[in-house]
Amino acid sequence: GPSSKTAKQLLLRAWDDLSRDSQSSRVERVRRELVDATSNGEVRKMASTNVTDVTLVLVSTVNQLSGLADLVRMHWNGPVSAAIHISSRLDIDSFALFYQVNHRTLPKVRFHFLLEEHSNSQSSEDVPTGHLLNLAMSGSQTRYVITNYDMDFVPSQDAYERLVQMLQQDNESRVKLDNGFLFVFPGFEWLAGSQDMMDVPKDKRTLIHYNRTHLVKPANRISKLSGKPNP
């Protein structure tokens, strides 16, 4: 795939074009999308040969990217479609550095970018989550996707392998997903003790124990597994 230098050049060219559009326009926001900006083709090939594959769809700011590297390294072995919000040239520099350090561990991640320049009256902290989610969804290439994923959460151990196995073996579940049903994954958050990724419960029994001993509690956020029409 592209080197970090190539990816940075691509983003900078797009940002310069965006800035010119912003100067010639009276609208408060100018946006530009870059889909699959760092693709190396591996995800396309993998997705096309596995009809029960599952993509983790997520949105992120540049400041959250370290969490993505940890997620892929320790907790999710499948494809990821990540939409990244870029609101300045500094964001581009930060992504390029992240990609240079981590790209060898991210071969299954497809990065898409929403470049957005604001007027002076707009806050760059105003992240268009819905727009980013649609971008990440459109950039995924598998029949099934997990959405509403929060970067502060991590999947249970072997979550990807177990989901693919379920879809391969459980025809009833697959038919439901293909007909608009959603499978909901509850989330939990720490109340006490370590919050290191290495301490994430490795199975349901451990999670129940953590809950009963008041180490964790149910969180307000959930993730959803669904079928995606025409991947």
Short mmCIF file of C-alpha atoms in Angstrom, two decimals:
data_model
loop_
_atom_site.label_atom_id
_atom_site.label_comp_id
_atom_site.label_asym_id
_atom_site.label_seq_id
_atom_site.Cartn_x
_atom_site.Cartn_y
_atom_site.Cartn_z
CA GLY A 1 0.00 0.00 0.00
CA PRO A 2 0.96 3.66 -0.12
CA SER A 3 3.74 4.80 2.18
CA SER A 4 2.97 7.30 4.91
CA LYS A 5 4.61 9.95 2.70
CA THR A 6 2.33 9.10 -0.23
CA ALA A 7 -0.76 9.09 1.96
CA LYS A 8 0.25 12.45 3.43
CA GLN A 9 0.76 13.94 -0.03
CA LEU A 10 -2.66 12.71 -1.11
CA LEU A 11 -4.31 14.26 1.95
CA LEU A 12 -2.43 17.54 1.59
CA ARG A 13 -3.46 17.90 -2.05
CA ALA A 14 -7.07 17.28 -1.09
CA TRP A 15 -6.80 19.78 1.77
CA ASP A 16 -5.37 22.45 -0.54
CA ASP A 17 -8.27 21.88 -2.95
CA LEU A 18 -10.68 22.10 -0.04
CA SER A 19 -9.16 25.39 1.13
CA ARG A 20 -9.56 26.89 -2.34
CA ASP A 21 -13.20 25.79 -2.40
CA SER A 22 -13.71 27.30 1.03
CA GLN A 23 -12.27 30.66 -0.02
CA SER A 24 -14.53 30.84 -3.06
CA SER A 25 -17.67 29.74 -1.20
CA ARG A 26 -19.89 31.48 1.30
CA VAL A 27 -21.03 28.34 3.09
CA GLU A 28 -19.89 27.75 6.66
CA ARG A 29 -18.56 24.25 6.03
CA VAL A 30 -16.73 22.77 3.07
CA ARG A 31 -16.26 19.00 3.01
CA ARG A 32 -14.45 16.50 0.85
CA GLU A 33 -14.40 12.71 1.10
CA LEU A 34 -11.48 10.41 0.34
CA VAL A 35 -12.47 6.74 0.23
CA ASP A 36 -9.94 3.95 0.76
CA ALA A 37 -7.07 6.42 0.75
CA THR A 38 -4.43 3.95 2.00
CA SER A 39 -5.70 0.71 0.47
CA ASN A 40 -3.28 -2.06 -0.35
CA GLY A 41 -5.89 -4.37 -1.92
CA GLU A 42 -5.67 -7.09 0.73
CA VAL A 43 -9.04 -6.29 2.27
CA ARG A 44 -10.79 -6.34 -1.11
CA LYS A 45 -9.46 -9.78 -1.89
CA MET A 46 -10.30 -11.16 1.53
CA ALA A 47 -13.81 -9.71 1.56
CA SER A 48 -14.66 -11.03 -1.89
CA THR A 49 -13.74 -14.62 -1.00
CA ASN A 50 -15.65 -14.90 2.31
CA VAL A 51 -19.40 -14.33 2.13
CA THR A 52 -19.78 -14.53 5.93
CA ASP A 53 -17.04 -12.04 6.71
CA VAL A 54 -17.68 -9.20 9.19
CA THR A 55 -16.27 -5.67 9.07
CA LEU A 56 -15.91 -3.51 12.14
CA VAL A 57 -17.14 -0.06 11.10
CA LEU A 58 -15.93 2.87 13.16
CA VAL A 59 -15.42 6.61 13.14
CA SER A 60 -12.53 8.40 14.75
CA THR A 61 -10.69 11.64 15.19
CA VAL A 62 -6.92 11.71 14.76
CA ASN A 63 -6.54 11.90 18.55
CA GLN A 64 -8.23 8.50 18.95
CA LEU A 65 -6.06 6.58 16.50
CA SER A 66 -3.81 5.01 19.14
CA GLY A 67 -6.89 3.13 20.35
CA LEU A 68 -7.37 1.73 16.85
CA ALA A 69 -3.83 0.37 16.78
CA ASP A 70 -4.37 -1.38 20.14
CA LEU A 71 -7.75 -2.72 19.01
CA VAL A 72 -6.38 -4.35 15.87
CA ARG A 73 -3.24 -5.67 17.55
CA MET A 74 -5.01 -7.35 20.47
CA HIS A 75 -8.75 -7.71 19.95
CA TRP A 76 -10.00 -7.72 16.34
CA ASN A 77 -8.50 -9.90 13.61
CA GLY A 78 -10.99 -9.05 10.87
CA PRO A 79 -11.43 -6.19 8.41
CA VAL A 80 -11.99 -2.64 9.67
CA SER A 81 -13.51 0.29 7.81
CA ALA A 82 -12.43 3.48 9.58
CA ALA A 83 -13.63 6.97 8.72
CA ILE A 84 -11.30 9.65 10.07
CA HIS A 85 -12.25 13.29 10.61
CA ILE A 86 -9.63 15.77 9.38
CA SER A 87 -10.08 19.44 10.29
CA SER A 88 -6.57 20.89 9.85
CA ARG A 89 -3.17 20.32 8.27
CA LEU A 90 -1.95 19.40 11.74
CA ASP A 91 -4.42 16.48 11.69
CA ILE A 92 -2.83 15.34 8.43
CA ASP A 93 0.65 15.47 9.97
CA SER A 94 -0.59 13.47 12.98
CA PHE A 95 -2.21 10.81 10.80
CA ALA A 96 0.90 10.48 8.64
CA LEU A 97 3.04 9.89 11.72
CA PHE A 98 0.55 7.34 13.08
CA TYR A 99 0.44 5.53 9.74
CA GLN A 100 4.21 5.49 9.41
CA VAL A 101 4.58 3.83 12.82
CA ASN A 102 1.65 1.41 12.61
CA HIS A 103 0.87 0.62 8.96
CA ARG A 104 2.49 -2.83 9.06
CA THR A 105 0.07 -3.90 11.80
CA LEU A 106 -2.99 -2.51 9.98
CA PRO A 107 -3.16 -4.49 6.71
CA LYS A 108 -6.90 -5.15 7.13
CA VAL A 109 -7.87 -1.55 7.87
CA ARG A 110 -9.30 0.62 5.11
CA PHE A 111 -9.01 4.31 5.92
CA HIS A 112 -11.50 6.86 4.61
CA PHE A 113 -11.30 10.57 5.34
CA LEU A 114 -13.74 13.39 5.74
CA LEU A 115 -11.83 16.63 5.28
CA GLU A 116 -13.77 19.55 6.66
CA GLU A 117 -12.86 23.22 6.83
CA HIS A 118 -14.98 25.49 9.02
CA SER A 119 -15.73 29.16 8.95
CA ASN A 120 -14.44 31.19 11.90
CA SER A 121 -17.82 30.84 13.58
CA GLN A 122 -17.68 27.04 13.51
CA SER A 123 -15.87 24.85 16.03
CA SER A 124 -13.42 22.27 14.68
CA GLU A 125 -14.46 20.07 17.62
CA ASP A 126 -17.90 19.62 16.05
CA VAL A 127 -17.40 16.17 14.55
CA PRO A 128 -20.12 15.07 12.06
CA THR A 129 -20.49 11.54 13.40
CA GLY A 130 -23.43 10.59 11.19
CA HIS A 131 -21.62 11.65 8.03
CA LEU A 132 -18.51 9.75 9.09
CA LEU A 133 -20.54 6.61 9.84
CA ASN A 134 -22.11 6.69 6.38
CA LEU A 135 -18.64 7.10 4.86
CA ALA A 136 -17.26 4.13 6.81
CA MET A 137 -20.30 2.02 5.92
CA SER A 138 -20.00 2.79 2.22
CA GLY A 139 -16.31 1.91 2.40
CA SER A 140 -16.85 -1.53 3.94
CA GLN A 141 -16.79 -4.49 1.55
CA THR A 142 -18.32 -7.38 3.50
CA ARG A 143 -21.89 -8.60 3.71
CA TYR A 144 -22.03 -8.05 7.49
CA VAL A 145 -20.94 -5.07 9.55
CA ILE A 146 -20.71 -4.02 13.19
CA THR A 147 -21.76 -0.41 13.68
CA ASN A 148 -22.20 2.04 16.56
CA TYR A 149 -18.81 0.96 17.80
CA ASP A 150 -17.28 3.21 20.44
CA MET A 151 -13.50 3.62 20.30
CA ASP A 152 -13.38 3.54 24.09
CA PHE A 153 -14.65 -0.06 24.07
CA VAL A 154 -12.91 -3.27 23.00
CA PRO A 155 -14.49 -6.52 21.74
CA SER A 156 -14.20 -9.72 23.73
CA GLN A 157 -11.42 -12.12 22.87
CA ASP A 158 -11.86 -13.94 19.52
CA ALA A 159 -15.00 -11.90 18.79
CA TYR A 160 -14.29 -11.81 15.07
CA GLU A 161 -13.63 -15.55 14.77
CA ARG A 162 -16.75 -16.40 16.80
CA LEU A 163 -18.98 -14.14 14.72
CA VAL A 164 -17.72 -15.58 11.44
CA GLN A 165 -18.19 -19.11 12.81
CA MET A 166 -21.76 -18.26 13.88
CA LEU A 167 -22.60 -16.90 10.44
CA GLN A 168 -21.13 -19.97 8.78
CA GLN A 169 -22.96 -22.47 11.00
CA ASP A 170 -26.21 -20.74 12.01
CA ASN A 171 -28.35 -20.35 8.90
CA GLU A 172 -31.30 -18.96 10.89
CA SER A 173 -29.23 -16.07 12.26
CA ARG A 174 -27.81 -15.33 8.85
CA VAL A 175 -31.28 -15.23 7.28
CA LYS A 176 -32.48 -12.85 9.99
CA LEU A 177 -29.56 -10.50 9.40
CA ASP A 178 -30.17 -10.64 5.66
CA ASN A 179 -33.76 -9.54 6.29
CA GLY A 180 -33.12 -6.46 8.37
CA PHE A 181 -32.72 -7.84 11.89
CA LEU A 182 -30.03 -6.44 14.17
CA PHE A 183 -27.95 -8.33 16.73
CA VAL A 184 -27.15 -6.11 19.68
CA PHE A 185 -23.91 -6.32 21.69
CA PRO A 186 -24.18 -4.78 25.16
CA GLY A 187 -21.25 -2.75 26.42
CA PHE A 188 -19.77 -2.58 29.91
CA GLU A 189 -17.56 0.01 31.58
CA TRP A 190 -15.10 -0.17 34.44
CA LEU A 191 -16.09 0.88 37.95
CA ALA A 192 -12.88 0.00 39.75
CA GLY A 193 -9.55 -1.73 39.30
CA SER A 194 -7.31 -1.74 36.27
CA GLN A 195 -8.54 -0.36 32.96
CA ASP A 196 -5.77 -1.83 30.87
CA MET A 197 -6.74 -3.65 27.68
CA MET A 198 -5.02 -6.76 28.98
CA ASP A 199 -7.66 -6.93 31.75
CA VAL A 200 -10.63 -7.08 29.37
CA PRO A 201 -12.74 -10.17 30.26
CA LYS A 202 -11.76 -13.07 28.04
CA ASP A 203 -15.13 -14.83 28.25
CA LYS A 204 -18.72 -14.46 29.44
CA ARG A 205 -18.03 -16.16 32.78
CA THR A 206 -15.33 -13.61 33.66
CA LEU A 207 -17.58 -10.73 32.63
CA ILE A 208 -20.38 -11.99 34.86
CA HIS A 209 -17.91 -12.27 37.73
CA TYR A 210 -16.69 -8.70 37.16
CA ASN A 211 -20.28 -7.49 37.13
CA ARG A 212 -21.24 -9.30 40.33
CA THR A 213 -18.16 -8.03 42.14
CA HIS A 214 -18.86 -4.44 40.99
CA LEU A 215 -15.79 -4.07 38.83
CA VAL A 216 -17.92 -3.24 35.78
CA LYS A 217 -21.44 -2.03 35.04
CA PRO A 218 -23.59 -1.99 31.89
CA ALA A 219 -22.80 1.01 29.69
CA ASN A 220 -25.24 3.17 27.80
CA ARG A 221 -23.62 2.39 24.45
CA ILE A 222 -24.30 -0.72 22.38
CA SER A 223 -22.88 -2.05 19.14
CA LYS A 224 -24.95 -3.68 16.41
CA LEU A 225 -24.32 -6.47 13.92
CA SER A 226 -26.36 -6.16 10.73
CA GLY A 227 -26.47 -7.21 7.13
CA LYS A 228 -25.40 -4.68 4.51
CA PRO A 229 -27.26 -4.58 1.19
CA ASN A 230 -25.11 -4.89 -1.91
CA PRO A 231 -21.64 -4.87 -0.32
#
